[in-house]
């Protein structure tokens, strides 16, 4: 399977290269994607925990927003 | 005596005597030499020529000083020093692929102002981000972005995703199919090799949850004393389909 594509625009020479990522570039790209995925999971878990508290207190999302604003 | 069509060099006539050949060749050679020199008056590294008001005679323009730009003065080219506050368009790049890198950014300005617009991407909604780089290394960004008025702040610290132009985890998710978006990224003191650089983002894009155009502000800094000479654009949701980046240098 081929690696994802990267465009490199050298603006000093205006040369544009479109090619597959090197192993090093792919490693950074994958690491960032994984990190962002983890961040999203954490944010979702946090939002769910917040909602669970609101539910326990019998508050709607709007009421909760009003309370913490 | 006959002459050539374009430069009027004198050439021997068909009826001239062979014994006069040396003299005729010398006359022609001298004329060619004079014309060539008139067309190419360069003497020094970096010289350029432009056409003067005299036919077949160019004017030499010596190289300017570092940071000067070529402009027009009195109807002819001239090297000019950029005045403070002036914007110079350094590049226009179309975004494509999983990642687009812009490299070799001139170090001759005080601030970089980057305009990004019309961005869409394939596959899924994700985080669109812009990472400052030095040569082949991504530089760390520390930043804070309010997720909504009265809401909690999104804190970004020290990773290769740089400053996020859109978010994916805490509301205001960018609709990947809607190109109605625009961001201005400003990196002050970007060429410094001794201090951190301030990094700010102001932008807007269409939100997936309610289809509204949402604003986004990110403030922070590039936590590195390395000069910023490149930028990386990527979207965690999939390949960039469309988008334009214009980089301006500000004096």
Short mmCIF file of C-alpha atoms in Angstrom, two decimals:
data_model
loop_
_atom_site.label_atom_id
_atom_site.label_comp_id
_atom_site.label_asym_id
_atom_site.label_seq_id
_atom_site.Cartn_x
_atom_site.Cartn_y
_atom_site.Cartn_z
CA UNK A 1 0.00 0.00 0.00
CA UNK A 2 1.33 3.42 -0.87
CA UNK A 3 2.05 6.13 1.70
CA UNK A 4 -0.10 9.27 1.92
CA UNK A 5 0.86 12.13 -0.38
CA UNK A 6 2.73 15.25 0.64
CA UNK A 7 3.06 18.48 -1.34
CA UNK A 8 6.22 20.51 -0.78
CA UNK A 9 6.21 24.05 -2.13
CA UNK A 10 9.66 25.68 -2.00
CA UNK A 11 8.71 29.33 -2.27
CA UNK A 12 12.27 30.50 -2.85
CA UNK A 13 12.38 28.63 -6.17
CA UNK A 14 8.60 28.18 -6.62
CA UNK A 15 9.26 24.47 -7.15
CA UNK A 16 6.34 22.21 -6.20
CA UNK A 17 6.91 18.53 -5.51
CA UNK A 18 4.03 16.09 -5.01
CA UNK A 19 5.21 12.72 -3.74
CA UNK A 20 4.58 9.97 -1.22
CA UNK A 21 5.65 10.64 2.37
CA UNK A 22 8.95 9.25 3.55
CA UNK A 23 8.95 6.89 6.53
CA UNK A 24 9.92 9.78 8.82
CA UNK A 25 7.17 12.06 7.50
CA UNK A 26 4.63 9.26 7.78
CA UNK A 27 5.66 8.59 11.38
CA UNK A 28 5.05 12.24 12.34
CA UNK A 29 1.77 12.34 10.40
CA UNK A 30 0.53 9.16 12.10
CA UNK A 31 1.64 10.32 15.55
CA UNK A 32 -0.25 13.60 15.17
CA UNK A 33 -3.40 11.82 13.97
CA UNK A 34 -3.23 9.45 16.93
CA UNK A 35 -2.73 12.33 19.35
CA UNK A 36 -5.71 14.21 17.95
CA UNK A 37 -7.82 11.04 18.12
CA UNK A 38 -6.91 10.65 21.78
CA UNK A 39 -7.71 14.32 22.45
CA UNK A 40 -11.11 13.85 20.86
CA UNK A 41 -11.80 10.76 22.97
CA UNK A 42 -10.83 12.65 26.13
CA UNK A 43 -13.03 15.61 25.20
CA UNK A 44 -15.97 13.32 24.47
CA UNK A 45 -15.49 11.52 27.80
CA UNK A 46 -15.34 14.86 29.59
CA UNK A 47 -18.52 16.08 27.91
CA UNK A 48 -20.29 12.84 28.80
CA UNK A 49 -19.16 13.08 32.41
CA UNK A 50 -20.41 16.66 32.54
CA UNK A 51 -23.74 15.61 31.09
CA UNK A 52 -24.03 12.76 33.61
CA UNK A 53 -23.62 15.25 36.47
CA UNK A 54 -26.18 17.56 34.88
CA UNK A 55 -28.59 14.64 34.52
CA UNK A 56 -28.10 13.70 38.18
CA UNK A 57 -28.89 17.29 39.15
CA UNK A 58 -31.80 17.41 36.76
CA UNK A 59 -30.33 20.27 34.73
CA UNK A 60 -30.68 20.78 30.98
CA UNK A 61 -27.61 21.60 28.85
CA UNK A 62 -28.76 25.23 28.57
CA UNK A 63 -29.24 25.53 32.31
CA UNK A 64 -25.80 24.06 32.88
CA UNK A 65 -24.26 26.52 30.40
CA UNK A 66 -26.01 29.39 32.19
CA UNK A 67 -24.71 28.17 35.51
CA UNK A 68 -21.04 28.09 34.48
CA UNK A 69 -21.03 31.21 32.28
CA UNK B 1 27.35 48.13 -48.89
CA UNK B 2 24.69 45.62 -47.77
CA UNK B 3 23.67 45.48 -44.12
CA UNK B 4 21.98 42.86 -41.93
CA UNK B 5 18.23 43.13 -41.32
CA UNK B 6 18.03 43.55 -37.56
CA UNK B 7 21.21 45.28 -36.42
CA UNK B 8 22.44 46.92 -39.61
CA UNK B 9 25.86 45.26 -39.58
CA UNK B 10 27.82 45.94 -42.77
CA UNK B 11 28.58 42.84 -44.84
CA UNK B 12 30.53 42.41 -48.11
CA UNK B 13 28.60 42.70 -51.36
CA UNK B 14 28.52 39.73 -53.72
CA UNK B 15 30.73 41.66 -56.15
CA UNK B 16 33.41 42.69 -53.63
CA UNK B 17 36.93 41.45 -54.24
CA UNK B 18 38.32 38.55 -52.18
CA UNK B 19 41.38 40.62 -51.30
CA UNK B 20 39.11 42.93 -49.26
CA UNK B 21 37.72 39.98 -47.20
CA UNK B 22 39.88 40.49 -44.09
CA UNK B 23 38.85 44.10 -43.79
CA UNK B 24 35.16 43.21 -44.31
CA UNK B 25 35.27 40.49 -41.65
CA UNK B 26 36.98 42.87 -39.20
CA UNK B 27 34.30 45.51 -39.80
CA UNK B 28 31.51 42.97 -39.29
CA UNK B 29 33.17 41.53 -36.17
CA UNK B 30 33.58 44.98 -34.61
CA UNK B 31 29.93 45.80 -35.29
CA UNK B 32 28.78 42.51 -33.72
CA UNK B 33 31.02 43.11 -30.71
CA UNK B 34 29.62 46.61 -30.19
CA UNK B 35 26.01 45.46 -30.50
CA UNK B 36 26.52 42.53 -28.15
CA UNK B 37 28.07 44.76 -25.52
CA UNK B 38 25.23 47.27 -25.88
CA UNK B 39 22.71 44.49 -25.34
CA UNK B 40 24.61 42.95 -22.45
CA UNK B 41 26.25 45.70 -20.40
CA UNK B 42 26.54 43.51 -17.26
CA UNK B 43 29.80 43.81 -15.39
CA UNK B 44 29.06 42.46 -11.92
CA UNK B 45 27.40 39.50 -10.19
CA UNK B 46 23.66 40.13 -9.83
CA UNK B 47 23.42 42.73 -12.60
CA UNK B 48 20.28 42.75 -14.72
CA UNK B 49 19.56 44.64 -17.94
CA UNK B 50 16.50 46.40 -19.25
CA UNK B 51 15.76 48.09 -22.56
CA UNK B 52 16.73 51.73 -22.69
CA UNK B 53 15.10 54.43 -24.83
CA UNK B 54 17.82 53.83 -27.44
CA UNK B 55 17.18 50.92 -29.79
CA UNK B 56 19.43 47.88 -29.34
CA UNK B 57 20.99 49.38 -26.23
CA UNK B 58 20.18 48.02 -22.79
CA UNK B 59 20.82 49.70 -19.47
CA UNK B 60 22.64 47.91 -16.68
CA UNK B 61 20.98 47.79 -13.24
CA UNK B 62 23.31 46.68 -10.46
CA UNK B 63 21.99 44.35 -7.75
CA UNK B 64 20.14 46.02 -4.87
CA UNK B 65 20.88 45.58 -1.21
CA UNK B 66 19.56 42.72 0.91
CA UNK B 67 15.78 42.91 1.43
CA UNK B 68 15.16 45.36 -1.42
CA UNK B 69 12.50 44.54 -4.01
CA UNK B 70 12.30 45.31 -7.71
CA UNK B 71 9.81 48.05 -8.43
CA UNK B 72 9.29 50.75 -11.07
CA UNK B 73 10.53 54.31 -10.88
CA UNK B 74 10.19 56.80 -13.73
CA UNK B 75 9.10 54.05 -16.11
CA UNK B 76 12.13 51.83 -15.56
CA UNK B 77 12.96 49.05 -13.07
CA UNK B 78 14.58 50.08 -9.80
CA UNK B 79 15.53 48.38 -6.53
CA UNK B 80 13.49 49.81 -3.67
CA UNK B 81 13.67 49.47 0.08
CA UNK B 82 10.31 48.33 1.48
CA UNK B 83 8.86 50.84 3.89
CA UNK B 84 7.81 49.78 7.39
CA UNK B 85 4.38 48.17 7.55
CA UNK B 86 4.30 47.26 3.88
CA UNK B 87 2.92 43.85 2.93
CA UNK B 88 4.73 41.77 0.33
CA UNK B 89 3.08 38.68 -1.13
CA UNK B 90 5.69 35.94 -0.78
CA UNK B 91 3.75 32.96 -2.09
CA UNK B 92 0.46 31.41 -3.10
CA UNK B 93 0.05 27.68 -2.51
CA UNK B 94 -2.81 25.28 -3.28
CA UNK B 95 -3.43 22.77 -0.52
CA UNK B 96 -3.51 19.10 -1.49
CA UNK B 97 -2.62 15.65 -0.21
CA UNK B 98 -2.41 14.48 3.38
CA UNK B 99 0.02 17.29 4.13
CA UNK B 100 1.20 20.42 2.37
CA UNK B 101 4.53 21.89 3.40
CA UNK B 102 5.63 25.40 2.49
CA UNK B 103 9.39 25.78 2.77
CA UNK B 104 12.17 28.36 2.33
CA UNK B 105 10.19 31.33 3.68
CA UNK B 106 12.24 34.51 3.35
CA UNK B 107 13.79 35.68 6.62
CA UNK B 108 13.82 39.34 5.56
CA UNK B 109 10.60 40.51 7.26
CA UNK B 110 9.43 41.26 10.78
CA UNK B 111 6.10 39.42 10.74
CA UNK B 112 4.43 36.73 8.67
CA UNK B 113 0.77 37.20 7.90
CA UNK B 114 -0.79 34.07 6.43
CA UNK B 115 -4.22 33.97 4.78
CA UNK B 116 -5.87 30.57 4.42
CA UNK B 117 -9.23 30.08 2.74
CA UNK B 118 -11.51 27.79 0.75
CA UNK B 119 -10.39 24.67 2.61
CA UNK B 120 -12.15 21.32 2.24
CA UNK B 121 -10.95 17.82 2.90
CA UNK B 122 -11.86 14.24 2.07
CA UNK B 123 -13.13 11.36 4.19
CA UNK B 124 -14.19 12.87 7.55
CA UNK B 125 -14.40 16.04 9.60
CA UNK B 126 -11.18 16.55 11.47
CA UNK B 127 -8.80 19.08 12.95
CA UNK B 128 -7.28 21.45 10.43
CA UNK B 129 -3.96 22.71 11.70
CA UNK B 130 -0.97 24.82 10.77
CA UNK B 131 2.40 23.93 12.23
CA UNK B 132 5.36 26.31 12.14
CA UNK B 133 8.57 24.58 11.13
CA UNK B 134 12.28 25.11 10.96
CA UNK B 135 13.90 23.26 8.09
CA UNK B 136 12.52 19.73 8.55
CA UNK B 137 11.48 20.04 12.19
CA UNK B 138 8.03 20.92 13.51
CA UNK B 139 8.18 23.58 16.22
CA UNK B 140 6.20 23.41 19.43
CA UNK B 141 3.26 25.76 19.89
CA UNK B 142 1.67 26.72 23.20
CA UNK B 143 -1.74 28.31 22.78
CA UNK B 144 -5.14 28.82 24.25
CA UNK B 145 -8.45 29.07 22.43
CA UNK B 146 -11.87 29.78 23.95
CA UNK B 147 -14.19 27.02 22.74
CA UNK B 148 -17.25 29.23 23.20
CA UNK B 149 -18.23 32.39 25.00
CA UNK B 150 -18.46 31.54 28.67
CA UNK B 151 -17.19 28.04 27.99
CA UNK B 152 -13.94 26.48 29.06
CA UNK B 153 -10.72 27.16 27.19
CA UNK B 154 -8.98 24.72 24.90
CA UNK B 155 -5.35 24.57 25.92
CA UNK B 156 -2.76 23.40 23.43
CA UNK B 157 0.71 22.58 24.54
CA UNK B 158 3.77 21.29 22.88
CA UNK B 159 2.98 19.03 19.99
CA UNK B 160 3.36 18.74 16.28
CA UNK B 161 -0.25 19.65 15.55
CA UNK B 162 0.68 23.26 16.15
CA UNK B 163 -2.16 25.70 16.46
CA UNK B 164 -5.46 24.24 15.40
CA UNK B 165 -7.38 26.30 12.90
CA UNK B 166 -10.44 24.18 13.59
CA UNK B 167 -11.25 21.77 16.36
CA UNK B 168 -12.71 18.30 16.50
CA UNK B 169 -13.06 17.46 20.15
CA UNK B 170 -14.90 20.24 21.93
CA UNK B 171 -17.55 21.69 19.68
CA UNK B 172 -17.24 24.00 16.67
CA UNK B 173 -16.25 21.12 14.39
CA UNK B 174 -15.54 22.32 10.85
CA UNK B 175 -17.72 20.91 8.08
CA UNK B 176 -15.17 19.40 5.72
CA UNK B 177 -17.37 19.91 2.64
CA UNK B 178 -18.05 23.65 3.10
CA UNK B 179 -15.35 25.92 1.73
CA UNK B 180 -16.75 29.09 3.34
CA UNK B 181 -13.81 29.52 5.67
CA UNK B 182 -11.01 32.02 6.19
CA UNK B 183 -8.20 32.29 8.69
CA UNK B 184 -5.49 34.84 9.31
CA UNK B 185 -2.43 33.50 11.11
CA UNK B 186 0.12 36.00 12.33
CA UNK B 187 3.60 35.06 13.54
CA UNK B 188 5.53 38.04 14.84
CA UNK B 189 9.30 38.06 15.03
CA UNK B 190 9.28 34.78 13.10
CA UNK B 191 12.89 35.05 11.90
CA UNK B 192 14.34 35.47 15.37
CA UNK B 193 16.89 32.89 16.47
CA UNK B 194 16.95 34.12 20.07
CA UNK B 195 13.34 34.51 21.23
CA UNK B 196 9.95 32.77 21.16
CA UNK B 197 7.44 34.11 18.65
CA UNK B 198 3.85 35.17 19.24
CA UNK B 199 1.34 33.14 17.25
CA UNK B 200 -2.25 34.22 16.71
CA UNK B 201 -5.13 32.91 14.66
CA UNK B 202 -8.39 34.63 13.81
CA UNK B 203 -10.77 32.79 11.56
CA UNK B 204 -14.18 31.38 10.87
CA UNK B 205 -15.66 28.28 9.32
CA UNK B 206 -18.98 26.48 9.10
CA UNK B 207 -19.87 24.32 12.06
CA UNK B 208 -21.23 20.79 11.53
CA UNK B 209 -23.58 20.79 14.49
CA UNK B 210 -25.86 23.69 13.60
CA UNK B 211 -24.55 24.91 10.22
CA UNK B 212 -23.62 28.30 11.61
CA UNK B 213 -20.50 30.23 10.64
CA UNK B 214 -18.39 30.04 13.80
CA UNK B 215 -15.49 32.22 14.83
CA UNK B 216 -12.23 30.95 16.22
CA UNK B 217 -9.46 32.78 18.02
CA UNK B 218 -6.21 31.20 19.12
CA UNK B 219 -3.48 33.06 20.96
CA UNK B 220 -0.13 31.68 21.94
CA UNK B 221 3.46 31.40 20.95
CA UNK B 222 5.95 29.26 19.10
CA UNK B 223 7.97 27.80 21.95
CA UNK B 224 11.29 27.78 20.15
CA UNK B 225 14.21 30.07 19.50
CA UNK B 226 14.58 28.54 16.02
CA UNK B 227 13.49 30.77 13.15
CA UNK B 228 10.26 29.84 11.42
CA UNK B 229 11.12 29.14 7.77
CA UNK B 230 8.31 26.74 6.90
CA UNK B 231 4.67 25.88 7.58
CA UNK B 232 2.85 22.57 7.50
CA UNK B 233 -0.89 22.24 6.80
CA UNK B 234 -2.82 19.07 7.44
CA UNK B 235 -6.28 17.82 8.39
CA UNK B 236 -6.65 14.80 10.64
CA UNK B 237 -9.92 13.89 8.91
CA UNK B 238 -8.36 13.09 5.54
CA UNK B 239 -6.59 14.47 2.51
CA UNK B 240 -6.88 18.17 1.77
CA UNK B 241 -9.09 18.60 -1.30
CA UNK B 242 -9.08 22.37 -1.83
CA UNK B 243 -7.65 25.43 -0.15
CA UNK B 244 -5.33 28.34 -0.75
CA UNK B 245 -2.55 29.75 1.39
CA UNK B 246 -1.11 33.19 0.77
CA UNK B 247 1.92 34.25 2.79
CA UNK B 248 2.72 37.93 3.21
CA UNK B 249 5.91 39.32 4.70
CA UNK B 250 5.38 42.48 6.75
CA UNK B 251 8.22 44.94 7.31
#
